[in-house]
JSON list of C-alpha atoms and ligand atoms in Angstrom, two decimals:
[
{"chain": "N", "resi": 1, "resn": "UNK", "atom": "CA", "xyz": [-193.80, -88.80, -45.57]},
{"chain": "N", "resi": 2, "resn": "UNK", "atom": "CA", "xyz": [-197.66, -87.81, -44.83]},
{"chain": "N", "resi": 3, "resn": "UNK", "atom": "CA", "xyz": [-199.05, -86.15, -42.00]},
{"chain": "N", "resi": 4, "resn": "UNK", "atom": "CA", "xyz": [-201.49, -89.10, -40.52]},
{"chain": "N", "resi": 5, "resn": "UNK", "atom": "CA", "xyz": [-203.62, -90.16, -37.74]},
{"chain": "N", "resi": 6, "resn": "UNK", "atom": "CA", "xyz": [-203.69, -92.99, -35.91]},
{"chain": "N", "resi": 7, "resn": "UNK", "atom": "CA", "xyz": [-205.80, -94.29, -32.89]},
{"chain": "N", "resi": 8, "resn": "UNK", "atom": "CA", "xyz": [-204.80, -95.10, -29.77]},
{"chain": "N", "resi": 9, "resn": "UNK", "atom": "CA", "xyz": [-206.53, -96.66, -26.41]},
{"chain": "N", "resi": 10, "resn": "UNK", "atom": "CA", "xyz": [-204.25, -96.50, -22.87]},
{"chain": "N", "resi": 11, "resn": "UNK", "atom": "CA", "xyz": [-205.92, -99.94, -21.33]},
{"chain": "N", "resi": 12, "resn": "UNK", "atom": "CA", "xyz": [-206.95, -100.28, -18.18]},
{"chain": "N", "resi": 13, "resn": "UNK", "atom": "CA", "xyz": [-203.59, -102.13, -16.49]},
{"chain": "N", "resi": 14, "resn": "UNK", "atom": "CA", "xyz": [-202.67, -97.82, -17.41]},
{"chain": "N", "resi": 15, "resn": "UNK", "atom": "CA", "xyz": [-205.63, -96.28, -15.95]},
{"chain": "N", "resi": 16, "resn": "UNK", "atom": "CA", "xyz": [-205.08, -98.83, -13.00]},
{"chain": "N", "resi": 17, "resn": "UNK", "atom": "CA", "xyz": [-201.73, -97.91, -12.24]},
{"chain": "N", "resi": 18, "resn": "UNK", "atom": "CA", "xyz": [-202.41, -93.98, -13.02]},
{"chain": "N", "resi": 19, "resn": "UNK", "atom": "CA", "xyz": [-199.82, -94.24, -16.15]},
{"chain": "N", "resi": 20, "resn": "UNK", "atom": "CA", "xyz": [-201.69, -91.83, -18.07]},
{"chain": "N", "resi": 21, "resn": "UNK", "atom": "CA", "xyz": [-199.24, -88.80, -18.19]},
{"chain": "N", "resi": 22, "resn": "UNK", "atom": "CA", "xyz": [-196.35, -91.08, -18.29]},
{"chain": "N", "resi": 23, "resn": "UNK", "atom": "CA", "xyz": [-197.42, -92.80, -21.61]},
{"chain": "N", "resi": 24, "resn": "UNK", "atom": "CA", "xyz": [-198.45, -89.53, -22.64]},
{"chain": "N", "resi": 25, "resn": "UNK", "atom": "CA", "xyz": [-194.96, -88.35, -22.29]},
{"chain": "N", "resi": 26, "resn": "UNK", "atom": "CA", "xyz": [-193.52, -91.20, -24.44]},
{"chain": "N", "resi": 27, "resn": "UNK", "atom": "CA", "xyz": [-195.92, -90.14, -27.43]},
{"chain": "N", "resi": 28, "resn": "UNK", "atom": "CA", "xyz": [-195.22, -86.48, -27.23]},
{"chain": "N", "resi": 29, "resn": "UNK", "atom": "CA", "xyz": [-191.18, -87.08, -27.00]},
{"chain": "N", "resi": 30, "resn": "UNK", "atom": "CA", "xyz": [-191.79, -89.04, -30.09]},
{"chain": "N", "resi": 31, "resn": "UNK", "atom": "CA", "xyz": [-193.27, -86.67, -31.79]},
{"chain": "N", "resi": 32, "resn": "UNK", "atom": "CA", "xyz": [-196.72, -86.72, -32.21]},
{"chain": "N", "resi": 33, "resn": "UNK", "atom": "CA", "xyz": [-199.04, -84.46, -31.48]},
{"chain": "N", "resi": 34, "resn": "UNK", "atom": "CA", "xyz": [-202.27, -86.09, -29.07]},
{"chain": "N", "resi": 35, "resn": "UNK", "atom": "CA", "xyz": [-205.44, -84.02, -31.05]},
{"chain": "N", "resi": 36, "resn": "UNK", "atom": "CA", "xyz": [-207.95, -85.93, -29.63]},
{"chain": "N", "resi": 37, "resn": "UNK", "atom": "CA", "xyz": [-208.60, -87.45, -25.88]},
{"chain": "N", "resi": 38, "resn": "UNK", "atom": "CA", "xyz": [-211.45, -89.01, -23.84]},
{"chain": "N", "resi": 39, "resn": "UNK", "atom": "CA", "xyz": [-211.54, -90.95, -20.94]},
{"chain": "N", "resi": 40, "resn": "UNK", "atom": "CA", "xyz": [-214.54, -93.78, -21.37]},
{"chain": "N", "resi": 41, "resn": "UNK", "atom": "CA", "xyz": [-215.26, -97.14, -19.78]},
{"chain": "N", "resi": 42, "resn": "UNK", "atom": "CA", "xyz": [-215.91, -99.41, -22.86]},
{"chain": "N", "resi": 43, "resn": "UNK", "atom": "CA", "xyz": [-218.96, -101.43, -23.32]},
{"chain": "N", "resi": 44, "resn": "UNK", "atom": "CA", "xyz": [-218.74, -105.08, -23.58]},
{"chain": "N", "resi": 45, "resn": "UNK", "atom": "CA", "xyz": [-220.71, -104.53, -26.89]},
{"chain": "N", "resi": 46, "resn": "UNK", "atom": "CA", "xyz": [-217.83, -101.91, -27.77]},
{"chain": "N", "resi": 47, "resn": "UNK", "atom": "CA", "xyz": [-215.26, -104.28, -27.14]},
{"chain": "N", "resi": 48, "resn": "UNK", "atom": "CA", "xyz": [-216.60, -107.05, -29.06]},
{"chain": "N", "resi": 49, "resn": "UNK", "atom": "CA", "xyz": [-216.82, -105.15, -32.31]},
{"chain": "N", "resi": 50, "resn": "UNK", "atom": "CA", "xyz": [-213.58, -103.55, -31.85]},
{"chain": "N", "resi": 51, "resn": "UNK", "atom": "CA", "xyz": [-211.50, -106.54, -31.76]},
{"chain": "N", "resi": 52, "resn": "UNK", "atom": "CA", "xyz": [-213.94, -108.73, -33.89]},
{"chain": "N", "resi": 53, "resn": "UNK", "atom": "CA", "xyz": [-210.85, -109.73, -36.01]},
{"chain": "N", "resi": 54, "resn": "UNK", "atom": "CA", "xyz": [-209.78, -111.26, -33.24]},
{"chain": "N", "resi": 55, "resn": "UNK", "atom": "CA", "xyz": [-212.93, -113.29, -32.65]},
{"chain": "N", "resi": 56, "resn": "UNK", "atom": "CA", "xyz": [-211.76, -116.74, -33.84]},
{"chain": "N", "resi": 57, "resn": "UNK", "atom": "CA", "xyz": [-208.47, -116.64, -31.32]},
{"chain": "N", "resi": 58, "resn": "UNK", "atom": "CA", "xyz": [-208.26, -118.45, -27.99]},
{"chain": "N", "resi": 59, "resn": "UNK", "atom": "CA", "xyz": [-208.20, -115.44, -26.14]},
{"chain": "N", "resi": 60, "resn": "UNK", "atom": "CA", "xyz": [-210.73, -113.21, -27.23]},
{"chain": "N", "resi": 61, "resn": "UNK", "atom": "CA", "xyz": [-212.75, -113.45, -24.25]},
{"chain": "N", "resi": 62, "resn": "UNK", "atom": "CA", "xyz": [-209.93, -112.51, -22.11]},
{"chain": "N", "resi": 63, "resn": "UNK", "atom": "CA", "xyz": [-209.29, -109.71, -24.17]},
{"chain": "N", "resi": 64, "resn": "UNK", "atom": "CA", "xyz": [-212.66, -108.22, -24.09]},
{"chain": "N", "resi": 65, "resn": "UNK", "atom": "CA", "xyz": [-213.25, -109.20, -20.42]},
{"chain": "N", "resi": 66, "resn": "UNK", "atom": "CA", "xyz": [-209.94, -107.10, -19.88]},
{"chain": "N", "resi": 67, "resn": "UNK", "atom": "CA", "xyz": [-210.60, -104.07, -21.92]},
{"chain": "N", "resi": 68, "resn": "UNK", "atom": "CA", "xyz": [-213.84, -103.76, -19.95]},
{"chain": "N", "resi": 69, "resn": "UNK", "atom": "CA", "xyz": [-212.34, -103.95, -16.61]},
{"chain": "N", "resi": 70, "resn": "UNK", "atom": "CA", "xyz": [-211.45, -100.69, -16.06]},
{"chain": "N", "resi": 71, "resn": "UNK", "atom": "CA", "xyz": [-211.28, -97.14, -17.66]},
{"chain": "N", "resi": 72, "resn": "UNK", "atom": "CA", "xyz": [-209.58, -96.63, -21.07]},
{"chain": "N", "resi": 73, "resn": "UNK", "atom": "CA", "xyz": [-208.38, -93.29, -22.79]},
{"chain": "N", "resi": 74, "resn": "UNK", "atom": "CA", "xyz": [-208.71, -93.07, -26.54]},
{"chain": "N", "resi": 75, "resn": "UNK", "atom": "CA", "xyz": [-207.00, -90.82, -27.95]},
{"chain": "N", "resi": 76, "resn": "UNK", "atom": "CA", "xyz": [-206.52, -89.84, -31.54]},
{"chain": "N", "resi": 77, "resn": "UNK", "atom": "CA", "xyz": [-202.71, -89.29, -32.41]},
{"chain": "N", "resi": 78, "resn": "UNK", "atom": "CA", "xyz": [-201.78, -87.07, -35.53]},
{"chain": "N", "resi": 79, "resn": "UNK", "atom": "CA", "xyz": [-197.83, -87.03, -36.95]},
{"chain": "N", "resi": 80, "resn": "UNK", "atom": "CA", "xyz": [-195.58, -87.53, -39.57]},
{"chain": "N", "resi": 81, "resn": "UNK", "atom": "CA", "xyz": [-196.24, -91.69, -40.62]},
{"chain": "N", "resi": 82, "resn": "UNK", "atom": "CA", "xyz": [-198.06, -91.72, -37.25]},
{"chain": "N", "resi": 83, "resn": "UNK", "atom": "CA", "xyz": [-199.57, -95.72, -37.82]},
{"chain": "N", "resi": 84, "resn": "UNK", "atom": "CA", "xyz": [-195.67, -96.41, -38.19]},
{"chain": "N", "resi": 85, "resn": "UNK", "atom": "CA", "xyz": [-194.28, -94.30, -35.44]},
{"chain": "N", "resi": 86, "resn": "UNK", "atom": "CA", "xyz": [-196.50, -95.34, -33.31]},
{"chain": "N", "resi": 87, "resn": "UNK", "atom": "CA", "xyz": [-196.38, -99.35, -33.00]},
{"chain": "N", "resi": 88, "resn": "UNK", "atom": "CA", "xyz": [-192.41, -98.69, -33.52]},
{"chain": "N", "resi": 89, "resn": "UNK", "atom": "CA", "xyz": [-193.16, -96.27, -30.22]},
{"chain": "N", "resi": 90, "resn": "UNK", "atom": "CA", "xyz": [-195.43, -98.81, -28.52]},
{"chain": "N", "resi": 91, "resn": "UNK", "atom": "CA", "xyz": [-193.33, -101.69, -28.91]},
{"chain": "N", "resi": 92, "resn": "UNK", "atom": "CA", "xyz": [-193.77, -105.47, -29.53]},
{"chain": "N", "resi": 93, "resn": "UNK", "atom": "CA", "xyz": [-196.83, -107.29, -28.71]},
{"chain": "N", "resi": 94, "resn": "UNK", "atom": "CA", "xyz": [-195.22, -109.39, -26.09]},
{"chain": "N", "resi": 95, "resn": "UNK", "atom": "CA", "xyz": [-192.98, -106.84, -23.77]},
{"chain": "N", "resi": 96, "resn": "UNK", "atom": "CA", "xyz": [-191.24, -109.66, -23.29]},
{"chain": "N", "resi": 97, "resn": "UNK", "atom": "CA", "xyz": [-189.50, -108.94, -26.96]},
{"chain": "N", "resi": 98, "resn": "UNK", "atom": "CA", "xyz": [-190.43, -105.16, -26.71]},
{"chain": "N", "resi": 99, "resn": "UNK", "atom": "CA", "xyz": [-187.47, -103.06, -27.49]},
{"chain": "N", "resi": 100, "resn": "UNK", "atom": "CA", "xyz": [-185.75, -100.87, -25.04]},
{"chain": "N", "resi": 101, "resn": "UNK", "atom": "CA", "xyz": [-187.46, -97.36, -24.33]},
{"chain": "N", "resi": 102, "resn": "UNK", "atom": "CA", "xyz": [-190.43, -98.39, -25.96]},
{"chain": "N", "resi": 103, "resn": "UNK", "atom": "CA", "xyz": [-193.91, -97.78, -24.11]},
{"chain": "N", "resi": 104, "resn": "UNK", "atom": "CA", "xyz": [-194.67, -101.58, -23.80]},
{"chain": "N", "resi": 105, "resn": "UNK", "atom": "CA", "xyz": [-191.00, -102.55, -22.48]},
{"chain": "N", "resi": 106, "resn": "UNK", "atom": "CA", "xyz": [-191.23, -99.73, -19.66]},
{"chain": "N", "resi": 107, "resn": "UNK", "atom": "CA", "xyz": [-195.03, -100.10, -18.87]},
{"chain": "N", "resi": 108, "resn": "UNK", "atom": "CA", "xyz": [-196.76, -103.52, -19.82]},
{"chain": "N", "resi": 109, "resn": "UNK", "atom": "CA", "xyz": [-197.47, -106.26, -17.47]},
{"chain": "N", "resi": 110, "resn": "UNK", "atom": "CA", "xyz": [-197.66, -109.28, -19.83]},
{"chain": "N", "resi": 111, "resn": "UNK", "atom": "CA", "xyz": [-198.83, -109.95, -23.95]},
{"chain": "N", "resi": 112, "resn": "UNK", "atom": "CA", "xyz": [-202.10, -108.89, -22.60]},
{"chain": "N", "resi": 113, "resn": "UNK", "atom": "CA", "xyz": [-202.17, -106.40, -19.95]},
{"chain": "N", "resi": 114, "resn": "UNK", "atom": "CA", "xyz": [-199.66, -104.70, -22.80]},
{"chain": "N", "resi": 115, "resn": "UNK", "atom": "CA", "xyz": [-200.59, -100.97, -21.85]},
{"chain": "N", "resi": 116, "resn": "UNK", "atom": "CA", "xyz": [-201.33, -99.65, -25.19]},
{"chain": "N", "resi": 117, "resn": "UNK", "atom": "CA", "xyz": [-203.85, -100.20, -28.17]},
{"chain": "N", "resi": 118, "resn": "UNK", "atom": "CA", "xyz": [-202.66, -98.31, -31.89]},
{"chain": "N", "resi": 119, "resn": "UNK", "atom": "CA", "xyz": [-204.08, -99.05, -35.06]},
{"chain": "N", "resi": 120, "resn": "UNK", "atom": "CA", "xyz": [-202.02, -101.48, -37.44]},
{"chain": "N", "resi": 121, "resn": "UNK", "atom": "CA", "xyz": [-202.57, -99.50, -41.17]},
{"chain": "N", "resi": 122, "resn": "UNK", "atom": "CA", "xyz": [-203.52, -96.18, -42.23]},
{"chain": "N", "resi": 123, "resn": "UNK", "atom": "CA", "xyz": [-207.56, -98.12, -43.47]},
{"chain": "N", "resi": 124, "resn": "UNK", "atom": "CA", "xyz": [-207.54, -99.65, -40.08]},
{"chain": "N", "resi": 125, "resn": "UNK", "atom": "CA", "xyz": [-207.18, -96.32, -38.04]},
{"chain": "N", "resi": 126, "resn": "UNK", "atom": "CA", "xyz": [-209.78, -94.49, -39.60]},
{"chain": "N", "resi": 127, "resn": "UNK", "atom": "CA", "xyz": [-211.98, -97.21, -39.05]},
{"chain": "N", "resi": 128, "resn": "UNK", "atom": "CA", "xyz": [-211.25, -97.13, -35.48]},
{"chain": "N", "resi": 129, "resn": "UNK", "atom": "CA", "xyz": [-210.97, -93.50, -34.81]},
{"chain": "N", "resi": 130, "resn": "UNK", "atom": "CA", "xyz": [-214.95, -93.35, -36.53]},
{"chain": "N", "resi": 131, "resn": "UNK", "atom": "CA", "xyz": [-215.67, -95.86, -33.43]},
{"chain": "N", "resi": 132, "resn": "UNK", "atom": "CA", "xyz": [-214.88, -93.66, -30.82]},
{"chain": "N", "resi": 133, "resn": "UNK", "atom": "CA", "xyz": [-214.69, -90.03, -32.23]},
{"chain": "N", "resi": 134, "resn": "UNK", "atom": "CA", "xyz": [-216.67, -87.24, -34.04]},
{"chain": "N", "resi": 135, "resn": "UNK", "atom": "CA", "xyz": [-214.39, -84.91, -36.45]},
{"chain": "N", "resi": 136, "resn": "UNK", "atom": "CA", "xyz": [-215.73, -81.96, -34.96]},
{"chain": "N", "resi": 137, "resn": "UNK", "atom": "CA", "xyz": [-213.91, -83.48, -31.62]},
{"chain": "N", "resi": 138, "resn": "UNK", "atom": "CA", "xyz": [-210.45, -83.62, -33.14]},
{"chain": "N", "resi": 139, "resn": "UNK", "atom": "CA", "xyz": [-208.16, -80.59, -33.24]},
{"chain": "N", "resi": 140, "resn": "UNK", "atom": "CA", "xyz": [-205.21, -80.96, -34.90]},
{"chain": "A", "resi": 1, "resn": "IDP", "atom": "P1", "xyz": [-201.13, -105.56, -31.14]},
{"chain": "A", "resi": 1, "resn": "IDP", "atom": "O1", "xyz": [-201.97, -104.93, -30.04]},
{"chain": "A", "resi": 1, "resn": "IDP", "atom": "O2", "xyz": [-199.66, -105.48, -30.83]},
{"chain": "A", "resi": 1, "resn": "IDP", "atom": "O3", "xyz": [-201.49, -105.06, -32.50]},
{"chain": "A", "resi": 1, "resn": "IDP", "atom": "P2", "xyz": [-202.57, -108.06, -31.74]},
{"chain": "A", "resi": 1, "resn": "IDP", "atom": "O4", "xyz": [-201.93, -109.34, -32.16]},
{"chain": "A", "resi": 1, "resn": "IDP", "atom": "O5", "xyz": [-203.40, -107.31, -32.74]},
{"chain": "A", "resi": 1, "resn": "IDP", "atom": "O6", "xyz": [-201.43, -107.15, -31.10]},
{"chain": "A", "resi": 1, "resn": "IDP", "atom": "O7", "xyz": [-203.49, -108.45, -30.48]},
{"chain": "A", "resi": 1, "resn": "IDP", "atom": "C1", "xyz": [-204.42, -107.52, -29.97]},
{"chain": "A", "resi": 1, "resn": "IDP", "atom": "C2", "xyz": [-204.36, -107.56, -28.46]},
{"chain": "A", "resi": 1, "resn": "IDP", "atom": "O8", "xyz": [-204.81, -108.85, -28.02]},
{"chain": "A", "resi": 1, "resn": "IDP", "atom": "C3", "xyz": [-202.97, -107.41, -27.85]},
{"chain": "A", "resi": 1, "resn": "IDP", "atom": "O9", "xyz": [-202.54, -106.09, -27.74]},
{"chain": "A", "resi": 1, "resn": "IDP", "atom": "C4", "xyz": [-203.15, -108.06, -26.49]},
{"chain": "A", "resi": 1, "resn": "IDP", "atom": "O10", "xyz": [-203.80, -107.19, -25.56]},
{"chain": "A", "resi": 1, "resn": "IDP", "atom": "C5", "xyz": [-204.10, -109.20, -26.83]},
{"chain": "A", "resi": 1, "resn": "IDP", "atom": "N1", "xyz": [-203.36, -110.44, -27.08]},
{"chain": "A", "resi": 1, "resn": "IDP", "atom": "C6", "xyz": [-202.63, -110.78, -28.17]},
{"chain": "A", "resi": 1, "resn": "IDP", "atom": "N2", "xyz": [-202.08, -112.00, -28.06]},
{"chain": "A", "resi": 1, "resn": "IDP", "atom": "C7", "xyz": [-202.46, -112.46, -26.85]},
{"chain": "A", "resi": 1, "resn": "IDP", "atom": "C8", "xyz": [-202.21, -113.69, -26.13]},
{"chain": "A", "resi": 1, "resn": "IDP", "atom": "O11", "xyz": [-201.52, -114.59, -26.60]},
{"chain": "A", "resi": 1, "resn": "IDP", "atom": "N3", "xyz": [-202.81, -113.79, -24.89]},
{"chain": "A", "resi": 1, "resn": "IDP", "atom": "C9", "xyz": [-203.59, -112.82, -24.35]},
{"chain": "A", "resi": 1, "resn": "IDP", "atom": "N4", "xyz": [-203.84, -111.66, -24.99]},
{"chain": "A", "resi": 1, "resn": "IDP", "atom": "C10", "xyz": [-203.30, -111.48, -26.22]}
]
């Protein structure tokens, strides 16, 4: 197994509800190490081109309406087969069907209020992380 990175956003039902350190705690139990971290309030032009994939599905707007709503914190997560350690750590989609201890089971509020934000492949996170962070601003 490789040493990765992955990216991460704690959404604003987190910032809301002051969850911060307590997500926090669930990614450093698990094992990975948070090397990068910034509290931002996300454009709606940020937003948009982050999710893009997601521009053809029924709730887009939602989705981009939400992550604007309130503050995020992006965070850049470094670990042994972080990408995989971390949606196993975040948990299904849909809390609903989130496994037990997972960040989404204990935290989210519904399929979209779902706490947490981490990249789905290895390409995909280091397209994100460019998004919202500078090497020089990561320290492993
Ligand atoms: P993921 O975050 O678990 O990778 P994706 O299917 O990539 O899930 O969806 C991205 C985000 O879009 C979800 O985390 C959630 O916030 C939102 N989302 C997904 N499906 C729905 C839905 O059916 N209704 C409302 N929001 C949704």
């Amino acid at each position: 197994m490789a040493t990765e990175r992955t990216f991460s956003i704690l959404k604003p039902d987190a910032t809301a509800r002051n969850l911060t350190g307590a997500v926090n705690a669930v990614i450093e139990e698990a094992g990975l190490r948070i090397v990068a971290q910034r509290r931002i309030r996300m454009s709606d032009a940020q937003a948009k081109k982050f999710y893009e994939v997601h521009a053809e599905r029924p709730f887009y707007g939602e989705l981009v309406e939400f992550m604007t709503s309130g503050p995020v914190v992006v965070q850049v997560l470094e670990g042994e087969n972080a990408v995989a350690k971390y949606r196993e750590v975040m948990g299904a989609t849909n809390p609903a069907q989130a496994a037990e201890g997972t960040i989404r089971q204990k935290f989210a509020k519904s399929v979209g209020e779902n706490t947490v934000h981490g990249s789905d492949s290895l390409e995909n996170a280091a397209i994100e992380i460019k998004q919202f962070f500078e090497e020089k601003d990561i320290v492993g």
